[in-house]
DNA sequence: TTGTATGCGTTATCAA
DNA sequence: TTGATAACGCATACAA
């Protein structure tokens, strides 16, 4: 069989009409067979299926989406998919969505709220059924306005947006991990602990800072204000400059322990340390970082971290979107963090 | 203005019809204004734009795509977006596509050719205009058949598919980097160099192995067959087991230098080494890895690598898709690799 | 059980 | 220059 002339003319996709013609039935019948409609005779079913096989037909999701009003696609909006953190989440989300027949449309905002907003509108115009997102600035009015105008299934990735009760969220319990980190360091004798954190317009950094302070209070230790460095963004550049600034402090006020607020910050921090040559991590300086990455595990000395399952966060986010699309109410899932003790934090001498 | 009743009834999206009604003109006129058609009076233009603003209308890309026959979306198909290598490429591709108004639909195959094929079909049915892909197995017949049936703009990411002359490609010049790596090691006195590579059904690994052998020939050194380990996949697990096997070799045939064929392999390799406690990289054992990552730079000692600009590869891939969609002929771009000498490879003593 | 007709939102063709 | 209408591919309400 040469499969009719559908294949010749400019390689037009074979449509449901072609199948109907080939089978000698109405398009609606073809549609019913393809959608497992109850009222189809076995005979009709076979004729259509034969035609489908003969033409190698596959449903055009564009037409189907337009008609059904659902695209079976979900947007994924983060500042940078190249960041291991978000890459892991994207992976988790995609694998879960793929199983359900959904596709993931990925967008980077590069930390720019304006691009966040543009992407939200674009994805909305693409009619994605849902949106998994970690906005760059929880307080940005444009972003918030764009989000409230949506009627899509929304899942926040470690973000907190007042005024969006319709949104589900998957959060990490940063507080517990940060508390454990501070306790660990204090237990080792440290009193001057520095925190290299990110903007407080983002939930993770806010929660970590709060926990950092609370842990100090609990241990009755005063937080040194100039040891709390809040970067405009948790980048390697910030990690490096902040570390350099801390190292330049007079010995009597210089921190004896550093807490890095993210994997990119850690990179910059280590660069600064390696450049300076001293102090040496695990000897003259103790170090704890947030989020476990191969670099932390395989560094010498191995770096103690506050870990969380980032891939799982993505998977849960996907499940939350799907359950929302199936009619469930929005809800928030909080995943644990845990302190993984290695040897970068040592007793103060 | 209350913006008509469009907003009330179940939050239906405002369509071009609503705009036409609001402006008191025909939908075709609205469409013309929105698409900057030459023949529109300034007066009409203003009336429509006012209505658009009043209703806060935005074009529905679903209807537009169906009618135009183009979705302004591109598929991105790799084995694992969580792998830094692919995450970087995705980032580069997305940022370039975003500027052109295109969206990126990401898919993971987990190294399974069957999932490669399913995703290709799915993306095709979604009518993506183009496809950027690094298939899991260049020799898989299903994958190849699915690809030849497409009439989309195709861009291969460091892959070589005979029988697909219609595809553009962005390649890395692994040969040059690998040659330099072997030369570097041989120059340091090494004669027993091990290669931990990936499946030869993938271009990067094939080209690296060829260059590895060629460099040996050029230096008139025999390649030790049992020092060439080809994993079923370039994973951390393979890196670890292969390294363990090499370390178990009798001292007189044990390699004095290792070349890791990827960032995941490096992770497993280092784990095995750290577990064994000896030999020590940069002292008793020399090491070179493929693809630069923070772990390589910040490891102690810093690891010599064959680097390439992975983000740029993604950007170039996006440009190749776009130029193809604009009617240009398919072409292949090869990007350089270069040896970044650090201190993990030392003179044999 | 099957076929006919309509509409999803948009754009392009055609006539006015 | 503008408006009416058909068509993109599909799924459904309704008629037969």
XYZ file of C-alpha atoms (C1' of nucleotides) in Angstrom:
730
model
C 0.000 0.000 0.000
C 1.348 3.442 -0.791
C -0.775 5.018 1.923
C -2.838 7.324 -0.327
C -1.578 10.562 -1.696
C -1.644 12.294 1.703
C 2.094 11.853 1.910
C 2.903 13.476 -1.396
C 1.535 16.998 -1.441
C 4.125 18.951 0.533
C 4.074 16.456 3.378
C 0.867 17.732 4.871
C 0.075 16.041 8.163
C -2.568 13.390 7.784
C -5.683 14.614 9.555
C -8.772 13.032 10.944
C -10.483 13.809 7.652
C -8.014 11.653 5.758
C -8.707 8.815 8.150
C -12.449 9.249 7.721
C -12.112 9.200 3.961
C -9.850 6.166 4.028
C -12.263 4.305 6.301
C -15.325 5.560 4.464
C -16.938 6.900 7.630
C -17.654 10.281 9.214
C -14.983 12.231 11.046
C -17.076 12.138 14.175
C -16.917 8.378 14.119
C -13.169 8.480 13.858
C -13.049 10.876 16.758
C -15.271 8.629 18.836
C -13.094 5.619 18.221
C -9.978 7.553 19.096
C -11.516 8.835 22.299
C -12.918 5.469 23.366
C -16.460 6.667 23.241
C -18.777 3.917 24.581
C -21.192 3.870 21.639
C -19.105 2.442 18.828
C -19.643 -0.890 17.183
C -16.784 -3.330 17.080
C -17.019 -3.212 13.327
C -16.676 0.566 13.119
C -13.871 0.416 15.602
C -11.947 -1.986 13.433
C -12.474 -0.058 10.218
C -11.226 3.147 11.805
C -8.284 1.497 13.497
C -7.281 -0.074 10.199
C -7.408 3.288 8.477
C -5.418 4.865 11.301
C -2.768 2.189 10.962
C -2.725 2.425 7.165
C -2.197 6.183 7.230
C -0.030 6.165 10.338
C -2.304 8.815 11.756
C -1.645 10.589 15.035
C -3.920 13.116 16.624
C -3.000 16.764 16.183
C -2.814 18.165 19.689
C -3.276 21.706 18.456
C -6.774 21.160 17.135
C -7.615 18.906 20.018
C -6.449 21.469 22.559
C -8.391 24.265 20.957
C -11.551 22.246 20.979
C -11.121 20.719 24.443
C -9.940 23.905 26.041
C -6.962 22.169 27.612
C -3.443 21.810 26.251
C -1.997 19.192 28.576
C 1.002 21.399 29.025
C 2.472 23.072 32.083
C 4.759 26.082 32.290
C 7.911 26.018 34.397
C 9.180 29.433 35.352
C 12.452 29.927 37.213
C 15.313 32.389 37.154
C 17.812 29.957 35.676
C 17.381 26.317 34.659
C 21.136 25.975 34.458
C 21.244 26.294 38.239
C 21.446 22.735 39.596
C 18.712 23.573 42.042
C 16.169 24.422 39.363
C 17.509 21.885 36.877
C 16.777 19.158 39.417
C 13.281 20.476 39.995
C 12.641 20.700 36.268
C 13.777 17.120 35.895
C 11.511 15.911 38.672
C 8.547 17.842 37.359
C 9.021 16.755 33.773
C 9.369 13.082 34.548
C 6.171 13.145 36.579
C 4.254 15.154 33.997
C 5.467 13.061 31.105
C 3.873 9.982 32.614
C 0.562 11.810 32.696
C 0.916 12.857 29.057
C 1.730 16.465 29.856
C 4.552 18.565 28.441
C 6.691 21.086 30.265
C 7.389 24.507 28.793
C 10.477 25.960 30.442
C 11.258 29.645 30.857
C 14.117 31.563 32.430
C 13.680 35.024 33.908
C 17.314 35.608 34.801
C 16.144 37.066 38.091
C 14.271 39.872 36.367
C 10.683 40.330 37.607
C 9.778 42.015 34.316
C 10.744 38.859 32.471
C 8.824 36.839 35.026
C 5.746 38.798 34.124
C 6.293 38.568 30.382
C 6.712 34.818 30.631
C 3.603 34.436 32.726
C 1.601 36.277 30.085
C 3.203 34.333 27.250
C 2.520 30.999 28.903
C -1.006 32.093 29.667
C -1.530 32.998 26.018
C -0.183 29.600 25.115
C -2.985 28.285 27.262
C -0.844 26.077 29.491
C -3.106 24.263 31.919
C -0.863 24.946 34.852
C 2.170 26.824 35.989
C 4.999 25.759 38.290
C 6.979 28.781 39.283
C 9.637 30.278 41.483
C 9.219 33.990 40.916
C 12.279 36.193 41.223
C 10.689 38.655 43.612
C 7.680 37.806 45.747
C 6.929 41.476 46.296
C 6.925 42.601 42.694
C 3.520 44.137 41.949
C 3.596 43.407 38.215
C 4.279 39.741 38.785
C 1.582 39.518 41.392
C -0.964 41.269 39.235
C -0.223 38.996 36.295
C -0.642 35.965 38.532
C -3.926 37.024 40.092
C -5.368 37.519 36.615
C -4.697 33.893 35.763
C -7.184 31.136 36.255
C -4.633 28.392 35.725
C -3.530 25.780 38.209
C -0.669 27.427 40.060
C 2.087 25.766 42.058
C 4.686 27.866 43.804
C 8.182 26.449 44.129
C 9.447 27.487 47.538
C 7.677 30.810 47.249
C 5.057 32.545 49.365
C 2.614 34.868 47.654
C 0.017 36.530 49.833
C -3.079 37.210 47.839
C -2.838 33.958 45.947
C -4.783 31.475 48.062
C -5.723 29.661 44.863
C -2.131 28.551 44.480
C -0.683 25.294 45.715
C 2.906 25.286 46.906
C 5.767 22.966 47.605
C 8.029 24.367 50.261
C 11.223 23.287 51.938
C 11.512 23.455 55.681
C 14.604 25.629 55.657
C 14.089 26.652 59.280
C 14.786 23.219 60.692
C 17.909 22.755 58.616
C 19.267 26.194 59.414
C 18.570 25.714 63.108
C 20.485 22.472 63.068
C 23.348 24.147 61.226
C 23.666 26.951 63.755
C 23.308 24.526 66.660
C 26.011 22.383 65.145
C 28.394 25.315 64.825
C 27.611 26.694 68.252
C 28.122 23.231 69.671
C 31.588 23.300 68.152
C 32.303 26.505 70.059
C 31.646 29.080 67.358
C 30.229 32.428 68.418
C 30.947 34.572 65.377
C 28.992 32.922 62.611
C 28.488 34.667 59.288
C 25.522 34.140 57.005
C 25.789 34.769 53.277
C 22.145 34.946 52.310
C 19.936 36.106 49.499
C 17.247 38.761 49.080
C 14.514 38.706 51.690
C 11.900 39.013 48.989
C 12.367 35.285 48.551
C 10.984 32.794 51.021
C 14.035 30.529 51.384
C 16.323 33.376 52.349
C 13.778 34.932 54.654
C 13.145 31.691 56.452
C 16.838 30.910 56.749
C 17.638 34.318 58.181
C 14.781 34.063 60.665
C 15.935 30.616 61.761
C 19.528 31.843 61.938
C 18.493 34.613 64.309
C 16.148 32.427 66.323
C 18.836 29.824 66.845
C 21.212 32.509 68.090
C 18.564 33.787 70.492
C 17.906 30.317 71.766
C 21.598 29.835 72.426
C 21.753 33.320 73.911
C 24.296 34.508 71.433
C 24.121 37.940 69.879
C 23.966 38.000 66.104
C 26.743 40.242 64.782
C 24.934 42.512 62.291
C 27.957 42.902 60.045
C 28.288 39.136 59.765
C 24.893 38.895 58.110
C 25.426 39.584 54.427
C 22.377 39.765 52.214
C 23.165 39.659 48.518
C 20.979 41.169 45.822
C 21.050 37.696 44.338
C 22.497 34.359 45.443
C 25.213 34.275 42.811
C 28.824 33.181 42.699
C 29.836 36.829 42.376
C 28.058 37.671 45.595
C 29.592 34.686 47.337
C 33.038 35.799 46.350
C 32.722 39.475 47.209
C 30.964 38.802 50.499
C 33.608 36.304 51.524
C 36.393 38.695 50.587
C 34.779 41.358 52.720
C 34.520 39.007 55.689
C 38.132 37.908 55.373
C 39.211 41.539 55.435
C 37.685 42.037 58.865
C 40.001 42.522 61.876
C 40.874 39.201 63.493
C 38.904 39.872 66.652
C 35.607 40.366 64.845
C 36.240 38.085 61.889
C 33.797 35.169 61.699
C 35.073 31.737 62.665
C 32.326 30.012 60.732
C 30.523 30.715 57.461
C 27.123 29.615 56.308
C 26.622 29.773 52.551
C 23.075 30.341 51.449
C 23.120 28.324 48.252
C 25.173 26.338 45.789
C 26.188 29.308 43.676
C 27.210 31.303 46.723
C 29.345 28.344 47.756
C 31.207 28.446 44.458
C 32.082 32.105 44.871
C 32.921 31.589 48.507
C 35.367 28.805 47.730
C 36.935 30.821 44.938
C 37.565 33.698 47.312
C 39.010 31.337 49.880
C 41.262 29.584 47.390
C 42.455 32.921 46.069
C 43.229 34.198 49.530
C 45.044 30.990 50.424
C 43.906 31.290 54.022
C 42.074 30.593 56.232
C 41.741 26.888 55.454
C 38.301 25.324 55.581
C 38.057 22.596 58.155
C 40.988 24.014 60.095
C 41.005 27.777 60.673
C 37.526 28.242 59.303
C 34.330 26.255 59.574
C 31.834 26.083 56.757
C 28.275 24.949 56.194
C 26.376 25.382 52.956
C 22.756 25.156 51.916
C 21.731 22.553 49.358
C 23.788 19.465 48.705
C 25.692 19.264 45.440
C 28.533 17.026 44.213
C 30.946 19.894 44.836
C 30.073 19.874 48.540
C 30.409 16.120 48.895
C 33.659 15.841 46.960
C 35.372 18.981 48.141
C 38.374 18.627 50.377
C 37.384 18.672 53.104
C 33.840 17.474 52.402
C 31.393 20.246 53.174
C 28.662 19.974 55.763
C 25.358 20.962 54.195
C 21.687 21.528 54.835
C 20.261 19.145 52.256
C 16.855 18.670 50.675
C 15.530 16.515 47.885
C 15.262 18.987 45.022
C 14.206 16.437 42.416
C 11.418 15.343 44.726
C 10.324 18.954 45.083
C 9.831 19.058 41.332
C 7.954 15.784 41.360
C 5.647 16.967 44.115
C 5.062 20.238 42.282
C 3.967 18.275 39.234
C 1.650 16.129 41.301
C 0.118 19.239 42.842
C -0.570 20.715 39.413
C -2.136 17.501 38.198
C -4.329 17.036 41.229
C -5.436 20.638 40.897
C -6.327 20.031 37.258
C -8.318 17.039 38.388
C -10.406 19.291 40.573
C -8.703 19.036 43.943
C -8.271 22.072 46.161
C -4.959 23.863 46.361
C -2.686 22.775 49.149
C 0.794 23.247 50.466
C 3.327 20.475 50.902
C 6.406 21.073 53.013
C 9.426 18.877 52.471
C 12.111 18.352 55.100
C 15.680 19.580 55.114
C 18.380 17.882 57.055
C 21.861 18.629 58.196
C 24.425 16.367 56.568
C 27.493 16.553 58.779
C 30.792 16.196 56.974
C 34.108 17.696 57.941
C 34.103 21.329 56.932
C 32.857 22.437 60.327
C 35.277 21.804 63.175
C 35.662 22.706 66.808
C 36.899 26.217 67.432
C 40.384 26.231 68.839
C -15.524 51.242 32.639
C -16.449 47.826 33.933
C -14.871 46.152 30.916
C -18.086 44.485 29.693
C -19.386 41.251 31.050
C -16.625 39.185 29.459
C -14.890 38.899 32.788
C -17.854 37.580 34.724
C -19.054 34.362 33.146
C -16.609 31.794 34.477
C -13.604 33.916 33.630
C -13.660 33.051 29.962
C -10.671 34.458 28.132
C -11.542 37.572 26.212
C -11.350 36.757 22.524
C -10.977 38.701 19.361
C -14.752 38.650 19.027
C -15.136 40.512 22.287
C -12.720 43.118 21.038
C -14.595 43.425 17.755
C -17.881 43.877 19.583
C -16.402 46.421 21.963
C -14.923 48.408 19.071
C -17.975 47.953 16.893
C -15.958 46.558 14.000
C -15.426 43.188 12.318
C -13.106 40.574 13.777
C -11.098 40.648 10.589
C -10.362 44.301 11.187
C -9.191 43.579 14.696
C -6.933 40.868 13.368
C -5.496 43.205 10.774
C -4.672 45.831 13.355
C -3.064 43.279 15.636
C -0.953 41.926 12.807
C 0.105 45.325 11.498
C -1.552 44.815 8.185
C -0.709 47.746 5.860
C -4.268 48.564 4.857
C -5.791 49.929 8.033
C -6.876 53.490 8.593
C -5.440 55.347 11.536
C -8.958 55.754 12.807
C -9.700 52.023 12.743
C -6.375 51.352 14.321
C -7.162 53.614 17.222
C -10.648 52.240 17.806
C -9.313 48.691 17.940
C -6.354 49.539 20.133
C -8.683 51.296 22.546
C -10.907 48.249 22.734
C -7.884 46.006 23.232
C -6.708 48.173 26.075
C -10.163 48.389 27.621
C -10.598 44.632 27.646
C -6.955 43.865 28.339
C -7.021 41.511 25.397
C -4.114 39.273 24.474
C -3.970 37.033 21.474
C -4.677 33.362 22.058
C -1.691 31.529 20.630
C -3.639 28.300 20.296
C -6.059 29.625 17.707
C -3.344 31.607 16.050
C -1.065 28.593 15.801
C -3.775 26.413 14.360
C -4.594 28.948 11.719
C -1.028 29.950 10.888
C 0.332 26.456 10.949
C 3.203 27.441 13.205
C 3.383 27.313 16.988
C 6.503 29.319 17.667
C 7.660 26.564 19.945
C 10.686 24.301 19.860
C 11.189 20.928 21.477
C 14.310 20.169 23.506
C 15.036 16.493 23.868
C 17.861 15.183 26.026
C 18.429 12.260 28.347
C 18.486 14.365 31.516
C 18.055 18.118 31.972
C 19.355 17.780 35.507
C 22.767 16.984 34.047
C 24.723 20.267 34.115
C 25.764 19.651 30.547
C 22.211 19.606 29.215
C 20.932 22.135 31.727
C 23.455 24.625 30.377
C 22.438 23.907 26.819
C 18.767 24.264 27.695
C 19.506 27.600 29.308
C 21.397 28.860 26.285
C 18.732 27.674 23.878
C 15.846 29.074 25.883
C 17.352 32.509 26.329
C 17.979 32.781 22.607
C 14.545 31.484 21.651
C 12.754 33.658 24.169
C 14.079 36.765 22.479
C 12.575 35.568 19.222
C 9.216 34.922 20.873
C 9.582 31.165 20.872
C 8.983 28.758 23.736
C 10.995 25.696 24.659
C 9.300 22.406 25.469
C 11.701 20.223 27.437
C 11.692 16.440 27.530
C 13.865 13.846 29.274
C 14.382 10.384 27.854
C 16.466 9.035 30.709
C 18.745 7.423 28.162
C 15.968 5.239 26.822
C 15.650 5.299 23.000
C 12.028 4.217 23.303
C 11.286 7.338 25.308
C 13.250 9.354 22.777
C 10.920 8.110 20.112
C 7.769 8.695 22.139
C 8.828 12.247 22.876
C 9.624 12.938 19.246
C 6.149 11.814 18.282
C 4.534 13.761 21.108
C 6.366 16.953 20.226
C 5.532 16.434 16.590
C 1.860 16.072 17.476
C 2.157 19.260 19.468
C 3.298 20.785 16.213
C 6.534 22.296 17.525
C 8.202 24.189 14.700
C 11.591 22.749 15.475
C 13.437 20.231 17.559
C 16.780 20.476 19.322
C 17.889 17.060 20.361
C 20.605 14.834 21.707
C 19.251 11.354 21.108
C 20.287 8.608 23.503
C 21.416 6.216 20.803
C 22.360 7.329 17.316
C 21.915 3.826 15.961
C 18.429 3.168 17.274
C 16.200 2.375 14.277
C 12.965 3.521 15.943
C 14.409 6.907 16.790
C 15.807 7.299 13.310
C 12.579 6.320 11.662
C 10.593 8.757 13.787
C 13.014 11.525 12.881
C 13.007 10.899 9.147
C 9.218 11.097 9.176
C 9.357 14.610 10.566
C 9.361 17.698 8.445
C 10.336 19.976 11.292
C 13.486 22.024 11.613
C 15.946 19.671 13.266
C 19.103 20.553 15.176
C 21.293 17.816 16.586
C 23.161 18.527 19.790
C 26.546 16.867 19.451
C 25.008 13.975 17.552
C 25.623 12.520 14.127
C 22.723 10.900 12.295
C 23.433 9.479 8.864
C 20.339 9.622 6.780
C 19.294 12.988 8.153
C 20.927 15.499 5.835
C 18.004 17.834 6.486
C 19.214 18.318 10.045
C 21.474 21.082 11.255
C 23.907 20.286 14.023
C 26.042 21.946 16.627
C 29.052 19.839 17.455
C 31.973 20.108 19.817
C 35.457 19.424 18.561
C 36.196 16.751 21.122
C 39.099 15.404 19.081
C 41.278 18.447 19.563
C 40.650 18.568 23.300
C 41.251 14.880 23.780
C 44.443 15.018 21.723
C 45.704 17.833 23.881
C 44.808 15.893 27.016
C 46.706 12.797 25.940
C 49.648 14.870 24.761
C 49.681 16.648 28.090
C 49.759 13.386 30.019
C 52.313 11.763 27.762
C 54.448 14.864 28.092
C 54.342 14.342 31.837
C 55.754 10.872 31.333
C 52.581 8.798 31.490
C 52.389 5.669 29.371
C 49.523 3.794 30.972
C 46.560 6.113 30.509
C 43.026 4.898 31.180
C 39.950 6.258 29.450
C 36.546 6.051 31.116
C 34.273 6.672 28.165
C 30.676 6.291 27.146
C 28.809 4.248 24.547
C 30.163 4.494 21.023
C 26.677 5.003 19.684
C 27.129 8.607 20.756
C 29.315 10.988 18.813
C 31.198 12.593 21.718
C 32.416 9.287 23.056
C 33.263 7.952 19.623
C 35.254 11.009 18.735
C 37.043 11.051 22.058
C 38.022 7.421 21.793
C 39.259 7.879 18.232
C 41.326 10.882 19.275
C 42.598 9.007 22.310
C 43.855 6.216 20.082
C 45.192 8.547 17.410
C 47.154 10.518 19.967
C 48.682 7.312 21.284
C 49.636 6.276 17.765
C 51.181 9.636 17.088
C 53.265 9.327 20.244
C 54.049 5.713 19.327
C 52.524 4.379 22.506
C 50.402 1.253 22.545
C 46.920 1.686 23.913
C 46.340 -0.846 26.689
C 42.983 -2.420 25.763
C 42.005 -3.111 29.364
C 42.571 0.527 30.243
C 39.840 1.611 27.853
C 36.572 1.286 29.727
C 33.383 1.946 27.807
C 30.339 2.349 30.012
C 26.797 1.609 28.930
C 26.117 5.155 30.025
C 28.280 8.015 31.305
C 26.925 7.928 34.833
C 28.368 8.315 38.301
C 27.769 4.618 38.888
C 29.875 3.727 35.889
C 32.584 6.159 36.961
C 32.776 4.541 40.347
C 32.763 0.909 39.263
C 35.203 1.500 36.425
C 37.581 3.323 38.737
C 37.336 0.576 41.332
C 38.180 -1.974 38.667
C 41.218 0.015 37.554
C 42.481 0.440 41.097
C 42.278 -3.304 41.593
C 44.725 -3.918 38.771
C 48.238 -5.176 39.609
C 50.643 -2.307 40.171
C 52.652 -2.978 37.035
C 49.684 -2.637 34.709
C 47.629 -0.183 36.751
C 47.118 3.153 34.962
C 49.117 6.139 36.170
C 46.630 8.559 34.657
C 42.861 8.606 34.227
C 40.739 10.460 31.738
C 37.118 10.845 32.778
C 34.674 11.097 29.910
C 32.162 13.425 31.492
C 31.080 15.304 34.583
C 28.985 12.471 35.998
C 31.762 9.968 35.462
C 34.050 12.331 37.346
C 31.738 12.288 40.345
C 31.758 8.512 40.530
C 35.476 8.406 39.897
C 36.198 10.766 42.769
C 33.878 8.845 45.063
C 35.738 5.637 44.330
C 39.044 7.358 44.910
C 37.961 8.963 48.165
C 36.601 5.655 49.370
C 39.795 3.821 48.540
C 41.873 6.516 50.229
C 44.656 5.993 47.712
C 46.094 6.744 45.253
C 45.956 10.509 45.690
C 45.064 12.665 42.703
C 47.822 15.061 41.795
C 50.408 12.886 43.505
C 50.236 9.152 42.840
C 47.610 9.503 40.163
C 47.028 11.993 37.393
C 43.573 12.964 36.270
C 41.945 14.798 33.415
C 38.199 15.135 32.936
C 35.946 16.149 30.078
C 33.720 19.186 30.500
C 34.452 21.896 33.009
C 32.247 22.139 36.076
C 32.622 23.942 39.426
C 33.567 20.629 41.011
C 36.597 20.353 38.735
C 37.726 23.902 39.363
C 37.264 23.813 43.115
C 38.392 20.292 43.817
C 41.619 19.803 45.688
C 43.706 19.615 43.690
C 41.956 21.529 40.891
C 41.237 19.182 38.031
C 42.615 19.635 34.546
C 39.756 19.475 32.043
C 38.856 19.526 28.390
C 36.418 22.435 28.416
C 33.805 23.702 26.002
C 31.153 26.400 26.168
C 27.996 24.392 26.778
C 25.704 27.393 27.160
C 26.950 28.688 23.833
C 26.201 25.321 22.256
C 22.595 25.763 23.305
C 22.512 29.307 21.986
C 23.933 28.239 18.643
C 21.447 25.373 18.445
C 18.620 27.854 18.921
C 20.013 30.119 16.241
C 20.276 27.186 13.858
C 16.632 26.287 14.440
C 15.528 29.847 13.879
C 17.531 30.330 10.729
C 16.154 27.055 9.425
C 12.619 28.247 10.146
C 13.429 31.394 8.232
C 14.214 29.305 5.180
C 17.971 28.845 5.405
C 19.601 25.546 4.556
C 20.703 23.159 7.271
C 24.298 23.479 8.341
C 26.717 22.232 10.929
C 28.577 24.412 13.393
C 31.538 23.003 15.269
C 32.598 24.666 18.500
C 36.081 24.351 19.962
C 37.212 22.505 23.050
C 40.308 23.422 24.934
C 42.512 21.910 27.558
C 42.425 23.849 30.813
C 45.533 22.828 32.698
C 45.197 22.782 36.453
C 47.053 20.588 38.887
C 45.461 17.158 38.862
C 47.882 15.892 36.234
C 51.484 15.742 37.360
C 54.773 14.346 36.150
C 55.174 10.628 36.595
C 57.758 9.811 39.178
C -24.918 3.343 16.477
C -23.719 6.722 13.029
C -23.697 11.149 10.482
C -24.356 16.243 10.251
C -23.346 20.476 11.921
C -21.267 23.738 15.065
C -17.715 25.957 17.479
C -12.990 26.512 19.850
C -9.818 31.510 18.342
C -7.483 33.011 14.839
C -6.035 34.577 10.058
C -6.534 34.896 5.082
C -9.294 35.270 1.041
C -12.694 37.469 -1.200
C -16.251 40.810 -2.219
C -18.011 45.098 -1.313
C -10.263 50.300 3.544
C -13.578 47.227 5.647
C -16.688 43.173 6.494
C -18.356 38.540 5.831
C -16.784 34.007 5.608
C -14.056 29.906 5.192
C -10.581 27.145 7.042
C -6.973 25.202 10.398
C -7.983 19.995 13.225
C -10.640 18.334 16.411
C -14.690 16.948 19.690
C -19.334 17.246 20.884
C -24.559 18.177 20.780
C -27.957 16.779 18.252
C -30.487 14.455 14.577
C -31.288 10.435 12.154
